[in-house]
mmCIF file of C-alpha atoms in Angstrom:
data_model
loop_
_atom_site.group_PDB
_atom_site.id
_atom_site.type_symbol
_atom_site.label_atom_id
_atom_site.label_comp_id
_atom_site.label_asym_id
_atom_site.label_seq_id
_atom_site.Cartn_x
_atom_site.Cartn_y
_atom_site.Cartn_z
ATOM 1 C CA MET A 256 -73.312 -8.225 219.529
ATOM 2 C CA LEU A 257 -73.798 -4.663 218.278
ATOM 3 C CA VAL A 258 -70.062 -3.969 218.471
ATOM 4 C CA PHE A 259 -69.306 -7.283 216.779
ATOM 5 C CA LEU A 260 -71.691 -6.564 213.899
ATOM 6 C CA LEU A 261 -70.361 -3.027 213.482
ATOM 7 C CA SER A 262 -66.807 -4.404 213.326
ATOM 8 C CA ALA A 263 -67.921 -7.025 210.794
ATOM 9 C CA VAL A 264 -69.463 -4.336 208.563
ATOM 10 C CA VAL A 265 -66.277 -2.252 208.702
ATOM 11 C CA VAL A 266 -64.170 -5.294 207.794
ATOM 12 C CA ALA A 267 -66.562 -6.207 204.964
ATOM 13 C CA ALA A 268 -66.419 -2.582 203.740
ATOM 14 C CA ALA A 269 -62.612 -2.803 203.769
ATOM 15 C CA VAL A 270 -62.759 -5.956 201.643
ATOM 16 C CA PHE A 271 -65.260 -4.337 199.278
ATOM 17 C CA ALA A 272 -63.079 -1.221 198.866
ATOM 18 C CA PHE A 273 -59.971 -3.364 198.334
ATOM 19 C CA LEU A 274 -61.720 -5.432 195.667
ATOM 20 C CA ASN A 275 -63.060 -2.234 194.133
ATOM 21 C CA GLY A 276 -59.549 -0.863 193.728
ATOM 22 C CA PHE A 277 -58.238 -4.265 192.664
ATOM 23 C CA ARG A 278 -60.795 -4.683 189.886
ATOM 24 C CA ASP A 279 -61.236 -1.089 188.774
ATOM 25 C CA ALA A 280 -57.516 -0.264 188.613
ATOM 26 C CA SER A 281 -57.714 -1.551 185.063
ATOM 27 C CA ALA A 282 -60.122 1.245 184.125
ATOM 28 C CA ALA A 283 -57.422 3.827 184.771
ATOM 29 C CA VAL A 284 -54.326 2.018 183.502
ATOM 30 C CA ALA A 285 -55.436 -0.447 180.803
ATOM 31 C CA LEU A 286 -55.105 1.882 177.821
ATOM 32 C CA SER A 287 -51.960 3.592 179.127
ATOM 33 C CA VAL A 288 -50.263 0.214 179.401
ATOM 34 C CA ARG A 289 -51.782 -1.087 176.145
ATOM 35 C CA ASN A 290 -50.409 1.888 174.175
ATOM 36 C CA ARG A 291 -47.059 1.860 176.023
ATOM 37 C CA ALA A 292 -47.650 5.297 177.517
ATOM 38 C CA LEU A 293 -46.647 3.921 180.937
ATOM 39 C CA THR A 294 -45.014 0.778 182.229
ATOM 40 C CA PRO A 295 -47.377 -1.479 184.205
ATOM 41 C CA SER A 296 -45.682 -0.782 187.559
ATOM 42 C CA ILE A 297 -45.672 2.999 187.129
ATOM 43 C CA ALA A 298 -49.249 2.995 185.809
ATOM 44 C CA VAL A 299 -50.545 1.054 188.807
ATOM 45 C CA LEU A 300 -48.632 3.237 191.275
ATOM 46 C CA LEU A 301 -50.018 6.368 189.618
ATOM 47 C CA ALA A 302 -53.547 4.942 189.742
ATOM 48 C CA ALA A 303 -53.168 4.008 193.417
ATOM 49 C CA VAL A 304 -52.053 7.506 194.417
ATOM 50 C CA PHE A 305 -54.815 9.296 192.519
ATOM 51 C CA ASN A 306 -57.422 6.764 193.630
ATOM 52 C CA ALA A 307 -56.542 7.588 197.227
ATOM 53 C CA LEU A 308 -56.598 11.346 196.584
ATOM 54 C CA GLY A 309 -60.011 11.066 194.928
ATOM 55 C CA ALA A 310 -61.383 9.067 197.844
ATOM 56 C CA LEU A 311 -60.143 11.697 200.306
ATOM 57 C CA ALA A 312 -61.759 14.434 198.224
ATOM 58 C CA SER A 313 -65.147 12.697 198.235
ATOM 59 C CA VAL A 314 -65.968 13.145 201.933
ATOM 60 C CA GLY A 315 -68.651 15.777 201.381
ATOM 61 C CA LEU A 316 -70.097 13.799 198.495
ATOM 62 C CA ALA A 317 -70.334 10.704 200.681
ATOM 63 C CA ALA A 318 -72.251 12.618 203.346
ATOM 64 C CA THR A 319 -74.685 13.880 200.689
ATOM 65 C CA PHE A 320 -74.973 10.396 199.202
ATOM 66 C CA ALA A 321 -75.716 8.849 202.605
ATOM 67 C CA ASP A 322 -78.211 11.547 203.511
ATOM 68 C CA LYS A 323 -80.249 11.461 200.266
ATOM 69 C CA LEU A 324 -80.143 7.784 199.358
ATOM 70 C CA PHE A 325 -82.139 5.982 202.041
ATOM 71 C CA THR A 326 -82.289 5.344 205.787
ATOM 72 C CA VAL A 327 -80.903 2.117 207.254
ATOM 73 C CA PRO A 328 -82.873 0.673 210.206
ATOM 74 C CA PRO A 329 -81.125 1.296 213.527
ATOM 75 C CA GLY A 330 -79.656 -1.509 215.592
ATOM 76 C CA ARG A 331 -78.548 -5.000 214.708
ATOM 77 C CA SER A 332 -80.969 -5.563 211.817
ATOM 78 C CA GLY A 333 -79.586 -2.516 209.997
ATOM 79 C CA LEU A 334 -76.006 -3.685 210.468
ATOM 80 C CA ILE A 335 -76.894 -7.183 209.246
ATOM 81 C CA LEU A 336 -78.562 -5.638 206.191
ATOM 82 C CA LEU A 337 -75.346 -3.759 205.319
ATOM 83 C CA LEU A 338 -73.177 -6.792 206.032
ATOM 84 C CA ALA A 339 -75.303 -9.029 203.795
ATOM 85 C CA ALA A 340 -75.168 -6.475 200.980
ATOM 86 C CA LEU A 341 -71.394 -6.097 201.195
ATOM 87 C CA ILE A 342 -70.841 -9.858 201.165
ATOM 88 C CA GLY A 343 -73.141 -10.372 198.188
ATOM 89 C CA ALA A 344 -71.665 -7.513 196.143
ATOM 90 C CA SER A 345 -68.091 -8.603 196.919
ATOM 91 C CA LEU A 346 -68.690 -12.226 195.917
ATOM 92 C CA TRP A 347 -70.264 -11.226 192.612
ATOM 93 C CA GLY A 348 -67.367 -8.852 191.944
ATOM 94 C CA ILE A 349 -64.853 -11.648 192.566
ATOM 95 C CA TYR A 350 -66.700 -13.930 190.176
ATOM 96 C CA LEU A 351 -66.755 -11.344 187.375
ATOM 97 C CA TRP A 352 -63.072 -10.529 187.981
ATOM 98 C CA TRP A 353 -62.271 -14.230 187.617
ATOM 99 C CA ARG A 354 -64.166 -14.244 184.300
ATOM 100 C CA GLY A 355 -62.283 -11.108 183.206
ATOM 101 C CA PHE A 356 -65.439 -9.000 182.851
ATOM 102 C CA PRO A 357 -65.429 -5.314 183.865
ATOM 103 C CA SER A 358 -68.410 -4.685 186.136
ATOM 104 C CA SER A 359 -69.932 -1.932 188.231
ATOM 105 C CA SER A 360 -69.385 -2.186 191.971
ATOM 106 C CA THR A 361 -71.927 0.635 192.355
ATOM 107 C CA HIS A 362 -74.675 -1.371 190.649
ATOM 108 C CA ALA A 363 -73.673 -4.415 192.672
ATOM 109 C CA LEU A 364 -73.707 -2.678 196.042
ATOM 110 C CA ILE A 365 -76.961 -0.763 195.603
ATOM 111 C CA SER A 366 -78.735 -3.834 194.213
ATOM 112 C CA ALA A 367 -77.449 -5.979 197.077
ATOM 113 C CA VAL A 368 -78.635 -3.400 199.635
ATOM 114 C CA VAL A 369 -82.118 -3.359 198.086
ATOM 115 C CA GLY A 370 -82.160 -7.174 198.002
ATOM 116 C CA ALA A 371 -81.111 -7.363 201.640
ATOM 117 C CA SER A 372 -83.914 -4.929 202.481
ATOM 118 C CA LEU A 373 -86.418 -7.218 200.761
ATOM 119 C CA GLY A 374 -85.028 -10.151 202.738
ATOM 120 C CA SER A 375 -85.407 -8.115 205.900
ATOM 121 C CA SER A 376 -89.075 -7.439 205.150
ATOM 122 C CA ALA A 377 -89.684 -11.105 204.364
ATOM 123 C CA VAL A 378 -88.744 -12.199 207.891
ATOM 124 C CA GLY A 379 -90.400 -9.323 209.722
ATOM 125 C CA TYR A 380 -87.481 -6.941 210.291
ATOM 126 C CA PRO A 381 -87.574 -3.242 209.306
ATOM 127 C CA PRO A 382 -86.628 -2.606 205.648
ATOM 128 C CA LEU A 383 -84.870 0.429 204.267
ATOM 129 C CA GLU A 384 -86.764 3.680 204.488
ATOM 130 C CA GLY A 385 -86.935 6.368 201.833
ATOM 131 C CA ILE A 386 -86.645 4.233 198.689
ATOM 132 C CA ASN A 387 -88.800 6.255 196.295
ATOM 133 C CA ILE A 388 -88.662 8.212 193.068
ATOM 134 C CA THR A 389 -85.747 10.220 194.491
ATOM 135 C CA LEU A 390 -83.674 7.048 194.639
ATOM 136 C CA LEU A 391 -84.620 6.287 191.052
ATOM 137 C CA THR A 392 -83.588 9.782 189.958
ATOM 138 C CA LEU A 393 -80.370 10.028 191.969
ATOM 139 C CA VAL A 394 -79.056 6.529 191.385
ATOM 140 C CA LEU A 395 -80.633 4.402 188.699
ATOM 141 C CA LEU A 396 -81.069 7.003 185.965
ATOM 142 C CA PRO A 397 -77.448 8.260 185.938
ATOM 143 C CA LEU A 398 -76.159 4.684 186.060
ATOM 144 C CA LEU A 399 -78.223 3.790 183.004
ATOM 145 C CA ILE A 400 -77.558 6.948 181.007
ATOM 146 C CA SER A 401 -73.813 7.311 181.650
ATOM 147 C CA PRO A 402 -72.653 4.381 179.428
ATOM 148 C CA VAL A 403 -74.730 5.677 176.500
ATOM 149 C CA LEU A 404 -73.432 9.206 176.999
ATOM 150 C CA ALA A 405 -69.833 7.977 177.322
ATOM 151 C CA PHE A 406 -70.129 5.968 174.101
ATOM 152 C CA VAL A 407 -71.554 8.916 172.145
ATOM 153 C CA LEU A 408 -69.037 11.427 173.503
ATOM 154 C CA GLY A 409 -66.134 9.030 172.938
ATOM 155 C CA PHE A 410 -67.275 8.480 169.339
ATOM 156 C CA VAL A 411 -67.809 12.189 168.607
ATOM 157 C CA ALA A 412 -64.725 13.541 170.421
ATOM 158 C CA VAL A 413 -62.387 11.705 168.056
ATOM 159 C CA TYR A 414 -63.388 14.035 165.198
ATOM 160 C CA PRO A 415 -62.114 17.367 166.617
ATOM 161 C CA THR A 416 -59.033 15.631 168.017
ATOM 162 C CA SER A 417 -58.205 14.133 164.608
ATOM 163 C CA TRP A 418 -58.839 17.495 162.954
ATOM 164 C CA ALA A 419 -56.463 19.259 165.362
ATOM 165 C CA ALA A 420 -53.753 16.710 164.528
ATOM 166 C CA ARG A 421 -54.355 16.681 160.766
ATOM 167 C CA ASN A 422 -51.067 18.439 159.894
ATOM 168 C CA THR A 423 -48.924 16.539 162.401
ATOM 169 C CA ALA A 424 -46.846 13.511 161.498
ATOM 170 C CA PRO A 425 -48.391 10.222 162.739
ATOM 171 C CA ASN A 426 -45.362 9.376 164.875
ATOM 172 C CA MET A 427 -45.585 12.746 166.599
ATOM 173 C CA VAL A 428 -49.341 12.302 167.156
ATOM 174 C CA ASN A 429 -48.760 8.921 168.765
ATOM 175 C CA ARG A 430 -45.966 10.243 170.980
ATOM 176 C CA ARG A 431 -47.966 13.232 172.200
ATOM 177 C CA SER A 432 -51.031 11.080 172.718
ATOM 178 C CA ARG A 433 -49.026 8.684 174.897
ATOM 179 C CA GLN A 434 -47.807 11.628 176.969
ATOM 180 C CA LEU A 435 -51.357 12.909 177.369
ATOM 181 C CA GLN A 436 -52.556 9.428 178.303
ATOM 182 C CA SER A 437 -50.450 9.625 181.464
ATOM 183 C CA VAL A 438 -52.451 12.680 182.520
ATOM 184 C CA ALA A 439 -55.730 11.128 181.390
ATOM 185 C CA GLY A 440 -55.032 7.904 183.310
ATOM 186 C CA ALA A 441 -54.380 9.904 186.481
ATOM 187 C CA ALA A 442 -57.617 11.830 185.884
ATOM 188 C CA VAL A 443 -59.615 8.595 185.528
ATOM 189 C CA ALA A 444 -58.053 7.229 188.723
ATOM 190 C CA PHE A 445 -58.937 10.447 190.585
ATOM 191 C CA GLY A 446 -62.481 10.295 189.200
ATOM 192 C CA HIS A 447 -62.748 6.664 190.294
ATOM 193 C CA GLY A 448 -61.708 7.641 193.817
ATOM 194 C CA LEU A 449 -64.247 10.483 193.796
ATOM 195 C CA GLN A 450 -67.062 8.203 192.687
ATOM 196 C CA ASP A 451 -66.332 4.849 194.310
ATOM 197 C CA GLY A 452 -64.673 6.239 197.418
ATOM 198 C CA GLN A 453 -67.914 7.892 198.467
ATOM 199 C CA ARG A 454 -69.733 4.559 198.195
ATOM 200 C CA THR A 455 -67.574 2.809 200.769
ATOM 201 C CA THR A 456 -67.453 5.892 202.978
ATOM 202 C CA ALA A 457 -71.271 6.137 202.844
ATOM 203 C CA VAL A 458 -71.679 2.462 203.810
ATOM 204 C CA VAL A 459 -69.445 2.912 206.854
ATOM 205 C CA LEU A 460 -71.417 6.050 207.767
ATOM 206 C CA PHE A 461 -74.664 4.067 207.479
ATOM 207 C CA ALA A 462 -73.200 1.466 209.833
ATOM 208 C CA LEU A 463 -72.030 4.033 212.385
ATOM 209 C CA VAL A 464 -75.438 5.722 212.402
ATOM 210 C CA ALA A 465 -77.252 2.369 212.735
ATOM 211 C CA ALA A 466 -75.009 1.458 215.672
ATOM 212 C CA GLY A 467 -75.510 4.851 217.321
ATOM 213 C CA ALA A 468 -71.792 5.660 217.010
ATOM 214 C CA ALA A 469 -72.291 8.763 214.837
ATOM 215 C CA GLY A 470 -75.012 11.174 213.828
ATOM 216 C CA VAL A 471 -76.453 11.624 210.338
ATOM 217 C CA GLY A 472 -74.082 13.736 208.249
ATOM 218 C CA GLU A 473 -71.139 13.283 210.613
ATOM 219 C CA VAL A 474 -67.974 11.997 208.911
ATOM 220 C CA PRO A 475 -65.258 10.903 211.363
ATOM 221 C CA LEU A 476 -61.777 11.586 209.992
ATOM 222 C CA TRP A 477 -60.751 7.930 210.024
ATOM 223 C CA VAL A 478 -63.524 6.902 207.604
ATOM 224 C CA PRO A 479 -62.239 8.629 204.423
ATOM 225 C CA LEU A 480 -58.657 7.751 205.374
ATOM 226 C CA PHE A 481 -59.715 4.131 205.776
ATOM 227 C CA THR A 482 -61.519 4.137 202.403
ATOM 228 C CA ALA A 483 -58.611 5.803 200.598
ATOM 229 C CA ALA A 484 -56.097 3.341 202.038
ATOM 230 C CA MET A 485 -58.129 0.290 201.035
ATOM 231 C CA LEU A 486 -58.814 1.580 197.512
ATOM 232 C CA ALA A 487 -55.125 2.364 197.028
ATOM 233 C CA ALA A 488 -54.059 -1.019 198.415
ATOM 234 C CA GLY A 489 -56.402 -2.824 196.057
ATOM 235 C CA THR A 490 -55.176 -0.770 193.107
ATOM 236 C CA LEU A 491 -51.555 -1.687 193.839
ATOM 237 C CA PHE A 492 -52.446 -5.336 193.360
ATOM 238 C CA GLY A 493 -53.519 -4.544 189.814
ATOM 239 C CA GLY A 494 -56.336 -6.693 188.516
ATOM 240 C CA TRP A 495 -54.763 -7.578 185.198
ATOM 241 C CA ARG A 496 -57.491 -9.962 184.026
ATOM 242 C CA ILE A 497 -59.887 -7.060 183.483
ATOM 243 C CA SER A 498 -57.082 -4.807 182.265
ATOM 244 C CA TYR A 499 -56.375 -7.267 179.462
ATOM 245 C CA THR A 500 -60.056 -7.294 178.502
ATOM 246 C CA LEU A 501 -60.288 -3.487 178.356
ATOM 247 C CA GLY A 502 -56.941 -2.997 176.640
ATOM 248 C CA HIS A 503 -56.907 -5.869 174.150
ATOM 249 C CA ARG A 504 -60.225 -7.686 173.780
ATOM 250 C CA LEU A 505 -62.803 -4.927 173.284
ATOM 251 C CA VAL A 506 -61.602 -2.860 170.347
ATOM 252 C CA ARG A 507 -58.445 -1.992 168.386
ATOM 253 C CA MET A 508 -57.197 1.238 169.889
ATOM 254 C CA ASP A 509 -54.443 3.678 168.854
ATOM 255 C CA PRO A 510 -52.881 6.151 171.353
ATOM 256 C CA MET A 511 -54.943 9.139 170.186
ATOM 257 C CA ARG A 512 -58.265 7.331 170.597
ATOM 258 C CA GLY A 513 -57.056 5.918 173.913
ATOM 259 C CA PHE A 514 -56.402 9.451 175.180
ATOM 260 C CA VAL A 515 -59.831 10.610 173.957
ATOM 261 C CA ALA A 516 -61.602 7.702 175.679
ATOM 262 C CA GLN A 517 -59.859 8.300 178.995
ATOM 263 C CA MET A 518 -60.474 12.050 179.005
ATOM 264 C CA VAL A 519 -64.166 11.618 178.140
ATOM 265 C CA ALA A 520 -64.547 9.120 180.969
ATOM 266 C CA ALA A 521 -62.684 11.317 183.462
ATOM 267 C CA LEU A 522 -64.757 14.406 182.624
ATOM 268 C CA LEU A 523 -67.994 12.480 183.033
ATOM 269 C CA LEU A 524 -66.877 11.098 186.396
ATOM 270 C CA PHE A 525 -65.900 14.579 187.607
ATOM 271 C CA PHE A 526 -69.159 16.114 186.413
ATOM 272 C CA GLY A 527 -71.249 13.379 188.019
ATOM 273 C CA ALA A 528 -69.444 13.578 191.353
ATOM 274 C CA ILE A 529 -68.832 17.313 191.708
ATOM 275 C CA GLY A 530 -71.386 18.947 189.435
ATOM 276 C CA LEU A 531 -74.421 16.730 189.996
ATOM 277 C CA HIS A 532 -73.528 14.762 193.165
ATOM 278 C CA MET A 533 -74.772 11.665 191.355
ATOM 279 C CA PRO A 534 -73.190 8.205 191.315
ATOM 280 C CA LEU A 535 -71.718 7.008 188.024
ATOM 281 C CA SER A 536 -70.113 3.658 187.398
ATOM 282 C CA THR A 537 -66.422 4.093 186.590
ATOM 283 C CA THR A 538 -66.310 0.720 184.860
ATOM 284 C CA HIS A 539 -69.377 1.338 182.697
ATOM 285 C CA THR A 540 -68.241 4.860 181.804
ATOM 286 C CA VAL A 541 -64.688 3.884 180.864
ATOM 287 C CA THR A 542 -65.741 0.755 178.968
ATOM 288 C CA ALA A 543 -68.360 2.639 176.950
ATOM 289 C CA ALA A 544 -65.929 5.497 176.185
ATOM 290 C CA ILE A 545 -63.321 2.989 174.967
ATOM 291 C CA VAL A 546 -65.827 1.275 172.682
ATOM 292 C CA GLY A 547 -67.134 4.633 171.403
ATOM 293 C CA ALA A 548 -63.684 6.010 170.576
ATOM 294 C CA GLY A 549 -62.614 2.714 169.030
ATOM 295 C CA ALA A 550 -65.794 2.294 166.994
ATOM 296 C CA ASN A 551 -65.093 5.686 165.423
ATOM 297 C CA GLN A 552 -62.662 3.856 163.111
ATOM 298 C CA ARG A 553 -65.428 1.479 162.022
ATOM 299 C CA PHE A 554 -67.972 -0.435 164.051
ATOM 300 C CA SER A 555 -66.452 -3.749 162.991
ATOM 301 C CA ALA A 556 -63.329 -2.799 164.968
ATOM 302 C CA ALA A 557 -65.206 -3.670 168.175
ATOM 303 C CA ASN A 558 -65.323 -7.262 169.405
ATOM 304 C CA GLY A 559 -69.073 -7.821 169.215
ATOM 305 C CA ARG A 560 -69.036 -11.193 170.956
ATOM 306 C CA MET A 561 -67.076 -9.855 173.943
ATOM 307 C CA LEU A 562 -69.318 -6.780 174.156
ATOM 308 C CA LEU A 563 -72.414 -8.978 174.296
ATOM 309 C CA ARG A 564 -70.892 -11.087 177.089
ATOM 310 C CA ILE A 565 -70.010 -7.968 179.076
ATOM 311 C CA ALA A 566 -73.488 -6.504 178.494
ATOM 312 C CA GLY A 567 -74.990 -9.768 179.743
ATOM 313 C CA ALA A 568 -72.910 -9.525 182.924
ATOM 314 C CA TRP A 569 -74.071 -5.916 183.404
ATOM 315 C CA VAL A 570 -77.725 -6.887 183.030
ATOM 316 C CA ALA A 571 -77.291 -9.834 185.403
ATOM 317 C CA THR A 572 -75.514 -7.784 188.093
ATOM 318 C CA PRO A 573 -78.598 -6.095 189.666
ATOM 319 C CA LEU A 574 -80.606 -9.316 189.659
ATOM 320 C CA VAL A 575 -77.864 -11.567 191.027
ATOM 321 C CA CYS A 576 -76.699 -9.075 193.660
ATOM 322 C CA ALA A 577 -80.244 -8.410 194.872
ATOM 323 C CA ALA A 578 -80.754 -12.161 195.259
ATOM 324 C CA LEU A 579 -77.411 -12.556 197.058
ATOM 325 C CA GLY A 580 -78.239 -9.673 199.412
ATOM 326 C CA ALA A 581 -81.569 -11.286 200.332
ATOM 327 C CA VAL A 582 -80.027 -14.748 200.805
ATOM 328 C CA PHE A 583 -77.237 -13.502 203.032
ATOM 329 C CA PHE A 584 -79.647 -11.427 205.134
ATOM 330 C CA LEU A 585 -81.791 -14.506 205.697
ATOM 331 C CA ALA A 586 -78.678 -16.492 206.612
ATOM 332 C CA LEU A 587 -77.505 -13.855 209.083
ATOM 333 C CA SER A 588 -80.940 -12.918 210.489
ATOM 334 C CA PRO A 589 -80.588 -15.147 213.599
ATOM 335 C CA LEU A 590 -77.955 -12.644 214.804
ATOM 336 C CA ALA A 591 -80.580 -9.903 214.826
#
């Protein structure tokens, strides 16, 4: 049963990583495609490659993430907790993809894990250990602050960029901005791999430790390769529902502002992953940077109704995923 549950967690992690790449590919390519900087096929291929490279580069970050976040109970109950969380987070992600709403897989996964832990306590199994103020500092605070920071930086960064281009013909500005968007899109994809790759890698590490197949801090070579492959595979399938929302339904966006939004998002993702070793939501960061750069024209340029619907989905994500994690743990608890 232990081997079966470990295999089930690995498969569920593969599905989660695939869906992550599938849904979040739009964060890297939406504006590049919207502004005709890249064709859709080339943009998705570029995003897939850099997603995979980012995931491979996040091995050390994943070990830190797994070590500092919390401790999963050993044995079958710990594996069921992870399995329930992955199922709940994946189902919610599929629903929001179907609605065309960009959403945070990081929020979903962490909330589902906490919910599964509460379900575990409710039926007398060991909960997660180590959930304290450190978890609040390392996880929740950056996730809440990053969209605000991305919006402000996206809004402000348009000014020096516009000033630098003040003596350049508009057609030349647009052409150079489209060229730079290719680089910025690759940077966002790499940042997404850095951030979201470590999540899946950390979950698999949790499962291996709970099953006694690896020690704390050990990262078998196949784990990051597995994560990178699944993220890249999901990215290649696109996720154009969310791409259309980010590129067309949020805000009117010219190539220069598109480049600014993508570079702001990429820099924040790099700084969070490498500088602070803190998880940031790629989707929240990119979406907020797009709205900030676009709102620099005038606030009425943003689609207020769509923004409110997306914000509602973001607020609902922790609550729904925590409930799903608890429900699925209770459903699977007979296997413990």
